[in-house]
Coordinates of C-alpha atoms in Angstrom, one line a residue:
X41 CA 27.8 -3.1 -42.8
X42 CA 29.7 -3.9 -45.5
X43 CA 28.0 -4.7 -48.3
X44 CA 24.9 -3.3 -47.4
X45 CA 22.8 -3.7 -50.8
X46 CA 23.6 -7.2 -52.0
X47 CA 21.3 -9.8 -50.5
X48 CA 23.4 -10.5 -47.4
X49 CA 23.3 -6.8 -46.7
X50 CA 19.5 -6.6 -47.6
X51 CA 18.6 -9.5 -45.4
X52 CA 20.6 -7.6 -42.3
X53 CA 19.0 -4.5 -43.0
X54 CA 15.6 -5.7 -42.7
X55 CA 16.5 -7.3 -39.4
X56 CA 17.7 -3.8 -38.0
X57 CA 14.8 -1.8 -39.6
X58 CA 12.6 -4.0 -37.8
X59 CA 14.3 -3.1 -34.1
X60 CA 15.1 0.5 -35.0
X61 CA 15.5 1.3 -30.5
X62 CA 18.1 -1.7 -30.4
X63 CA 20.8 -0.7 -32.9
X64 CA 22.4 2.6 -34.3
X65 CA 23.9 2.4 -37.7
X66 CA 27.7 3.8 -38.1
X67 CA 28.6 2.9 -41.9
X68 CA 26.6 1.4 -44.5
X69 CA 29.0 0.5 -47.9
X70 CA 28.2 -0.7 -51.5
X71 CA 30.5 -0.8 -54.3
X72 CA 28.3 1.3 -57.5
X73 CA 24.9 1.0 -56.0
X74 CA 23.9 4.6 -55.3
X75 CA 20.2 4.4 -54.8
X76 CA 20.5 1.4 -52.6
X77 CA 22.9 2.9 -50.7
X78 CA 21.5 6.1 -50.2
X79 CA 18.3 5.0 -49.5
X80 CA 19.3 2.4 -47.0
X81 CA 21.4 5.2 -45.2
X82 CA 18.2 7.3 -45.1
X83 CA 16.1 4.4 -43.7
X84 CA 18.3 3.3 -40.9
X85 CA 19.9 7.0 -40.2
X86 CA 23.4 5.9 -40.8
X87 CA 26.1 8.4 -39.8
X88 CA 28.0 7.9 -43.1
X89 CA 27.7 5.9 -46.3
X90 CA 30.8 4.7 -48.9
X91 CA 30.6 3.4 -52.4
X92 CA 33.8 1.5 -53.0
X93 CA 33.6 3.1 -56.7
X94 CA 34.9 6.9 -56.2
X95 CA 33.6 7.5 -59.6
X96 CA 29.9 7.5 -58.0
X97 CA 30.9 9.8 -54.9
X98 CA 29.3 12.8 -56.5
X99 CA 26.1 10.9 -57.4
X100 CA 25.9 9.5 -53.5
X101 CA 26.9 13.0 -52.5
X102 CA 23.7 14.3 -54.4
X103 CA 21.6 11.6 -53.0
X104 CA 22.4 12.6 -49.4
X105 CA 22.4 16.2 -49.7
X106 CA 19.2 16.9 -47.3
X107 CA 21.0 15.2 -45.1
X108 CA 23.2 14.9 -42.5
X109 CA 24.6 11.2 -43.9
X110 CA 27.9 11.6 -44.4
X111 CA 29.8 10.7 -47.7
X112 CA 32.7 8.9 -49.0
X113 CA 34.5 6.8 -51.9
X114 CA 36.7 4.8 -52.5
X115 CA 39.0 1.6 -51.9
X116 CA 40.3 3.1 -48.8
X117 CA 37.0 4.9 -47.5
X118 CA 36.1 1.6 -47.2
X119 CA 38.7 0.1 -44.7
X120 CA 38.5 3.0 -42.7
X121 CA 34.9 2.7 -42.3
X122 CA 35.8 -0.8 -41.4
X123 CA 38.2 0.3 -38.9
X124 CA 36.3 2.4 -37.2
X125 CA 35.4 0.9 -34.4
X126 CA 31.8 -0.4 -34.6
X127 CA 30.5 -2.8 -31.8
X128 CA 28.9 -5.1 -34.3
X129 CA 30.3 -4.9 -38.4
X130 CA 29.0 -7.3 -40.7
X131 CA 31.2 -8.6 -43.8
X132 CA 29.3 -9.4 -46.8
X133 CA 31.5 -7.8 -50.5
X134 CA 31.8 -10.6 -52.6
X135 CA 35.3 -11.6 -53.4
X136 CA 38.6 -10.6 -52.4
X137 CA 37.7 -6.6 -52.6
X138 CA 35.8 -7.7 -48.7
X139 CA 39.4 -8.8 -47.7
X140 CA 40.9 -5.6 -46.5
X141 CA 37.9 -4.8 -45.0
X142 CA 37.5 -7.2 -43.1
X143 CA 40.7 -7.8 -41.2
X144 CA 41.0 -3.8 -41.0
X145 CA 37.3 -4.5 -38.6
X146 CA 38.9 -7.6 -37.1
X147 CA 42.3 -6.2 -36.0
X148 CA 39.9 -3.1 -34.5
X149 CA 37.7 -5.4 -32.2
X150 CA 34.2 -5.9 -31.4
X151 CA 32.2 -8.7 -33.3
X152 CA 33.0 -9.1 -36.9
X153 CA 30.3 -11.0 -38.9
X154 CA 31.7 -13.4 -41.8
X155 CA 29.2 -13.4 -44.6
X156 CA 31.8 -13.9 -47.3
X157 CA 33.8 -16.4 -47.8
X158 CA 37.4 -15.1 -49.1
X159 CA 38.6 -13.7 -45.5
X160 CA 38.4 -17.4 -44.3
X161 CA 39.3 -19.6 -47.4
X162 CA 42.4 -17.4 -48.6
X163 CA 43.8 -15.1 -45.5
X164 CA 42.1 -17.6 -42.7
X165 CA 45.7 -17.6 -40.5
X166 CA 46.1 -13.8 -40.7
X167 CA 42.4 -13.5 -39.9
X168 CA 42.3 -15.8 -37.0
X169 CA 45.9 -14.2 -36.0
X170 CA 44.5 -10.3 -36.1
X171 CA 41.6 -11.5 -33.6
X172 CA 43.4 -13.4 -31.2
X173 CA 45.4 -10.0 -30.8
X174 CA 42.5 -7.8 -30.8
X175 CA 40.4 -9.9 -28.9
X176 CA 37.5 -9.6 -31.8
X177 CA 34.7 -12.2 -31.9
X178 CA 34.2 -14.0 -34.7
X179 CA 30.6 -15.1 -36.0
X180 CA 29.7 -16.9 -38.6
X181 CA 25.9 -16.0 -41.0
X182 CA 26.5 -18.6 -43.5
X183 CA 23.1 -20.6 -42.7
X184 CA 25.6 -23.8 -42.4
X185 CA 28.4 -22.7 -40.3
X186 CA 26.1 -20.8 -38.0
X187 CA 24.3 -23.9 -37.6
X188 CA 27.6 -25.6 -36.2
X189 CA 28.6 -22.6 -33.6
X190 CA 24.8 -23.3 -32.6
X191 CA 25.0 -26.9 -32.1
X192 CA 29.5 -27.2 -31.2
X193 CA 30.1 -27.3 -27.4
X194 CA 33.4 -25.9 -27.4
X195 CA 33.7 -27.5 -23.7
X196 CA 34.2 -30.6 -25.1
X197 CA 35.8 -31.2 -28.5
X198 CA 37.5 -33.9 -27.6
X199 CA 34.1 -35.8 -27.9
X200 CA 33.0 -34.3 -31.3
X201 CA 33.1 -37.2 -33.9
X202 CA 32.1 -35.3 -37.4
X203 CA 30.9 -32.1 -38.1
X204 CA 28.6 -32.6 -40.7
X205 CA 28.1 -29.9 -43.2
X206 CA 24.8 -30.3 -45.2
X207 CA 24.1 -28.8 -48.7
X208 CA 21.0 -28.8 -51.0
X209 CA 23.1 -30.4 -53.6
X210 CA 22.2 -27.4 -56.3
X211 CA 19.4 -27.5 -59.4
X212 CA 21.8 -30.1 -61.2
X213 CA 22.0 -32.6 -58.2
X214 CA 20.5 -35.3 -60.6
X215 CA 21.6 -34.5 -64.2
X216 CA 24.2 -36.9 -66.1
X217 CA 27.7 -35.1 -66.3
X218 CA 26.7 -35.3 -70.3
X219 CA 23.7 -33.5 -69.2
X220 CA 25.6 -30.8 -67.6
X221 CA 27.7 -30.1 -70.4
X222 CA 24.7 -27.9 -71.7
X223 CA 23.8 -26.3 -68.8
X224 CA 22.5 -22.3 -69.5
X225 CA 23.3 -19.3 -67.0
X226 CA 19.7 -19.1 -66.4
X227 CA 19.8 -22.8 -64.7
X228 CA 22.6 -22.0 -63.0
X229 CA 21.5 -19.4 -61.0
X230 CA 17.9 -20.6 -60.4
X231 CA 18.8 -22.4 -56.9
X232 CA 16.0 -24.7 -55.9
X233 CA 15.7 -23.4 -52.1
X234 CA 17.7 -20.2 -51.7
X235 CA 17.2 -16.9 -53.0
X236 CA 21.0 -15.8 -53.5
X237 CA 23.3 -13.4 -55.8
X238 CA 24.3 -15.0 -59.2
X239 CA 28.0 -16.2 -58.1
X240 CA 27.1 -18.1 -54.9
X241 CA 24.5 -19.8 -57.1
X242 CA 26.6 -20.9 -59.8
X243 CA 28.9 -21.9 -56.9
X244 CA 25.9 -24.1 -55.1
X245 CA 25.5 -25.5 -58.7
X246 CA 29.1 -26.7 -59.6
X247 CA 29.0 -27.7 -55.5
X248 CA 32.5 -25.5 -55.0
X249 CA 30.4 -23.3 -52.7
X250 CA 30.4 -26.4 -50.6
X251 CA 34.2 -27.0 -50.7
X252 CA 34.6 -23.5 -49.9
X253 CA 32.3 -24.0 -46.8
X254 CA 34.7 -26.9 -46.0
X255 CA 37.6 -25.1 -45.7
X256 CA 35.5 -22.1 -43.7
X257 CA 34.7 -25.0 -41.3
X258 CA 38.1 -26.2 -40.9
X259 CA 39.2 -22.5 -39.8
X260 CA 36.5 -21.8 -37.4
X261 CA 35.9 -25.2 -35.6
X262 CA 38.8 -27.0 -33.9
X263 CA 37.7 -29.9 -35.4
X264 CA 40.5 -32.1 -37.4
X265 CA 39.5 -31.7 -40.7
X266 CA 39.4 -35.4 -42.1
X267 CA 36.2 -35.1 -39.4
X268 CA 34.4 -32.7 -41.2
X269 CA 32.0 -34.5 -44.3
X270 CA 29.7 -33.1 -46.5
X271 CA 25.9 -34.1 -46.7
X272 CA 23.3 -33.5 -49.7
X273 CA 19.8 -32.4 -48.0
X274 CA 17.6 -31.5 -50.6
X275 CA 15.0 -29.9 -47.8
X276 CA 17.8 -27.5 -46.5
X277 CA 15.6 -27.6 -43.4
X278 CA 18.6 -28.6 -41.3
X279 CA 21.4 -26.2 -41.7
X280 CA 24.4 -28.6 -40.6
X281 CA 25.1 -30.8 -38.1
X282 CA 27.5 -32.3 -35.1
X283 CA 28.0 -35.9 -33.9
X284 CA 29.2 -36.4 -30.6
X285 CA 31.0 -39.9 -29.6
X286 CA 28.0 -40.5 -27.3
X287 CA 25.9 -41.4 -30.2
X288 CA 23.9 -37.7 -30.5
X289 CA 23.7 -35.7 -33.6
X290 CA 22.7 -32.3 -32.9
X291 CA 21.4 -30.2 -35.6
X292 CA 20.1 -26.5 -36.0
X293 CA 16.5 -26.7 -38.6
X294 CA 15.3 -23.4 -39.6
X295 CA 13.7 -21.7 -43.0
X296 CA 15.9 -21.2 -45.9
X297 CA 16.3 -17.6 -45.2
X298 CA 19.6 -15.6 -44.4
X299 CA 17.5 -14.0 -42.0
X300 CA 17.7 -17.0 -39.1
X301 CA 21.3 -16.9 -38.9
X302 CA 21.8 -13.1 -38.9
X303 CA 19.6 -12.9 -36.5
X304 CA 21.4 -15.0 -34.5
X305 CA 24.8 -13.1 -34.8
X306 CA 22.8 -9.8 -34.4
X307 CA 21.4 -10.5 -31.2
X308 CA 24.4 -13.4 -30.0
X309 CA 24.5 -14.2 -27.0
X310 CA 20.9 -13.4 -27.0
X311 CA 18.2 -13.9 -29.6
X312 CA 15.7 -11.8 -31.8
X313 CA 12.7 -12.5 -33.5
X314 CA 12.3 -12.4 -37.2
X315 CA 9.0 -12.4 -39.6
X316 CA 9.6 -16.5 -40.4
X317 CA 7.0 -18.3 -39.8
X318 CA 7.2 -21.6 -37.9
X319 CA 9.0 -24.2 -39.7
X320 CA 5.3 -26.5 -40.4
X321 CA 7.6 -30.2 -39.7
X322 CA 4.3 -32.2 -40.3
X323 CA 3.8 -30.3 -43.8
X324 CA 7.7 -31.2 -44.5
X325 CA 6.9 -34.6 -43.7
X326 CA 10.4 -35.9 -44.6
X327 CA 14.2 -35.2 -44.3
X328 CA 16.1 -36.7 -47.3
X329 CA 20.3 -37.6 -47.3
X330 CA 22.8 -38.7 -49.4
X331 CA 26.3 -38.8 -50.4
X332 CA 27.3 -36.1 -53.2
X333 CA 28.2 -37.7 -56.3
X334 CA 32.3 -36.7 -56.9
X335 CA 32.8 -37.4 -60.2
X336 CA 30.1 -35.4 -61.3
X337 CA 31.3 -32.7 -58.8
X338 CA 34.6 -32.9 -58.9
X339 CA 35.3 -29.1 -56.7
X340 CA 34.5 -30.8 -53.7
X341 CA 37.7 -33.2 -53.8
X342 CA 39.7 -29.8 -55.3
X343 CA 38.7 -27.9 -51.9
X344 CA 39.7 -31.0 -50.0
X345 CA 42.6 -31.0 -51.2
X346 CA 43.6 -27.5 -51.5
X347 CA 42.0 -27.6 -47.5
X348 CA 44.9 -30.8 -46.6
X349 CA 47.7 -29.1 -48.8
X350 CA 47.2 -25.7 -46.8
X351 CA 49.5 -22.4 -47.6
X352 CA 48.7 -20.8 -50.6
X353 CA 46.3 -23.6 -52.2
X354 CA 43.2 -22.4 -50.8
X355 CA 43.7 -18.8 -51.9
X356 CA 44.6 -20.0 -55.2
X357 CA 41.5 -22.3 -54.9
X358 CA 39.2 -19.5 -54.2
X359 CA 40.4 -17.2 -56.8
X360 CA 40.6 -19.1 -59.9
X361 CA 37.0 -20.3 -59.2
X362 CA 35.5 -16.6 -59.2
X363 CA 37.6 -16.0 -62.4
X364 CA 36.1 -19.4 -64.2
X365 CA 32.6 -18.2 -62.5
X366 CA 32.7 -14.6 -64.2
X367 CA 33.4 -16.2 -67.4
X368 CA 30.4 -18.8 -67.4
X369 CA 28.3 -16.3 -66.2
X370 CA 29.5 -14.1 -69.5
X371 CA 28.8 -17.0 -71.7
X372 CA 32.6 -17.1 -72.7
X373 CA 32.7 -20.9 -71.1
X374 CA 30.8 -23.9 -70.3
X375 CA 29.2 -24.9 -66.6
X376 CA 31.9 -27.8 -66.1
X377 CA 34.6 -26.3 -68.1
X378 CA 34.8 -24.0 -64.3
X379 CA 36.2 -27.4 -62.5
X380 CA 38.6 -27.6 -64.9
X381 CA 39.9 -24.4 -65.0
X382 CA 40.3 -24.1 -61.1
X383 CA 41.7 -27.5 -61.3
X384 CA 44.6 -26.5 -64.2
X385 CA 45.6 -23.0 -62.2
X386 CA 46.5 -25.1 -59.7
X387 CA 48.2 -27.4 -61.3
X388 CA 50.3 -24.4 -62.8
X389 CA 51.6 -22.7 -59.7
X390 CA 52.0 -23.4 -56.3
X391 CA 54.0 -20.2 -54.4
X392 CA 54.7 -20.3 -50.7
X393 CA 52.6 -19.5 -47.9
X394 CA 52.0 -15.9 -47.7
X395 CA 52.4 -14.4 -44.9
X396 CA 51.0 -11.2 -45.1
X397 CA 47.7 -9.6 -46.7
X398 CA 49.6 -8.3 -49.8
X399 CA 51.5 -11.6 -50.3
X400 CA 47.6 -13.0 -49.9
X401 CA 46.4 -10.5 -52.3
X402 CA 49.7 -10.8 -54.9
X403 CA 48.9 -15.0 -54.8
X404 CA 45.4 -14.4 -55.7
X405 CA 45.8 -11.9 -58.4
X406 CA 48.2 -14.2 -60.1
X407 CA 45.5 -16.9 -59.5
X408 CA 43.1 -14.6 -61.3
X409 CA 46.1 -14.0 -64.4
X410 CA 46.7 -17.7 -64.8
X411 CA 42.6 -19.0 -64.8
X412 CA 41.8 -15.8 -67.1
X413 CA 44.8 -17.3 -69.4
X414 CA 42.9 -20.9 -69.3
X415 CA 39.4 -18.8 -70.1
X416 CA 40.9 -17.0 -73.4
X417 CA 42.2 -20.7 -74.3
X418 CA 38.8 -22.1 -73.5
X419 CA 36.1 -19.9 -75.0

């Protein structure tokens, strides 16, 4: 597991504490989160446990000395933990530092689990490259993409009309852009349905987490992507949807809990039970739609057209917007001043296609120079 104490990891460790006969646990990894860590290694009897931080290798070491968890730090602990040939490796560090990792599990088989976004959005052609040649499988836990694989029959794609992607809309889906303007950390991260770190709810709130998910989709499904669209569902009872030219829309409903889909790639091509409850559809008595609003959320036609452009856009994209996030979330810029800081790094630099994962990584660190340049202008 990578990732194993943010609220991805969390949500996939109670699933496997709860069938303790049906899974062994190989590597557990955090970045700084020692207790966590530890104490999740202890629980699920890993065989080995990385912080990404070598600096708190001797404080892990100390928390697993009774044991016989292993240890290890570092960057590089980290891909080789990856890389070492689990059946099952779930891929949930925030940002680009889950790249590596990631396509080091992918290019070593077995099913890789994409929790986070980056592998798809900025290195999706060397991702999908490294598993065609491994033969990995590739499942999605985001609660909407998950809820495609559920409903796509890949027999037939020729009779898909739209894949619909559904999203909640975020806390500010009915405030005036002059309303927005003031918007506080504290609003931005209080998501009206899902319980989620403080990035991915500032990126539900500015709707880029959306965009992202559109150019996720785009890489996954082979589904043209002017057939992909984008549906506020305030309920987020029903997870996304797919039209076929028949005239049915099938669509997977389910709890907003990252449990449901996990599940589902834990167990695939089976199922497992989780502790949700029944979704209660005469209590919910109604499913609401609309169109989201793009003026007012103006990162939903950035990702379309970083998704249309293609070669290093996406990347570019992806890493500006986690630089303008950090900032707001530091108080050093406004909630829509993150719009137009993705939107001006992109406007400044446009390299080729890259072609390998450090050409991916070199793109996205100058991504990261050029949007903390516009931050220092802004704040």
């Amino acid at each position: 597991m990578l990732g194993a104490t943010g609220s991805v990891g969390t949500s996939t460790l109670n699933l496997v504490e709860r069938a303790p006969d049906k899974f062994r646990v190989r590597a557990l990894t955090a970045n700084r989160d020692v207790a966590a860590l530890a104490g999740a290694a202890i629980r699920t009897g890993a065989q080995l446990a990385v912080v990404a931080d070598e600096a708190c290798l001797p404080a892990l070491r100390e928390a697993l000395r009774n044991t016989n968890i292993g240890a290890a730090g570092g960057a590089r602990a980290v891909v080789d933990a990856a890389a070492s040939g689990a059946d099952w490796t779930m891929g949930a560090i925030v940002g680009c530092a889950g790249l590596e990792p990631v396509l080091a599990a992918v290019e070593a088989g077995g099913t890789v689990v994409l929790a986070n976004k980056e592998p798809l959005v900025s290195a999706g052609e060397l991702i999908l490259a490294a598993a065609a040649k491994s033969g990995a499988t590739l499942l999605p836990a985001d609660s909407e993409h998950n809820a495609i694989f559920q409903c796509l029959d890949t027999r037939q794609i020729n009779r898909v009309r739209r894949i619909i992607l559904t999203g909640s809309g975020g806390p500010f889906r009915d405030w005036s852009t002059e309303r927005m303007r003031a918007v506080t950390v504290a609003q931005a991260v209080a998501h009206p349905n899902w319980s989620m770190g403080a990035k991915i709810s500032v990126d539900s709130a500015t709707m880029f987490n959306k965009g992202l998910e559109l150019i996720e989709a785009a890489r996954l499904f082979p589904v043209p992507a002017d057939r992909i669209e984008i549906v506020i569902h305030r309920q987020s009872v029903i997870h996304s949807m797919v039209d076929y030219d028949d005239g049915s829309i099938l669509a997977q409903l389910g709890p907003s809990d990252m449990r449901v889909p996990i599940a589902h790639c834990l167990a695939w091509p089976e199922r497992m039970p989780t502790p949700m409850a029944p979704l209660d559809l005469v209590a919910l008595g109604r499913l609401d739609f609309e169109a989201p609003d793009p003026e007012r959320f103006p990162a939903l036609r950035l990702a379309r057209e970083a998704l249309e452009a293609g070669g290093a856009r996406p990347a570019i994209l992806n890493g500006a917007n986690e630089v303008a996030v950090a900032a707001f979330l530091e108080g050093r810029i406004g909630f829509l001043t993150i719009a137009v800081i993705v939107a001006d790094t992109l406007s400044r630099y446009d390299p080729p296609a890259p072609a390998t994962l450090d050409a991916v990584l070199a793109v996205d660190a100058e991504a990261r120079r050029l949007a903390g340049d516009r931050v220092k202008e802004a704040s």
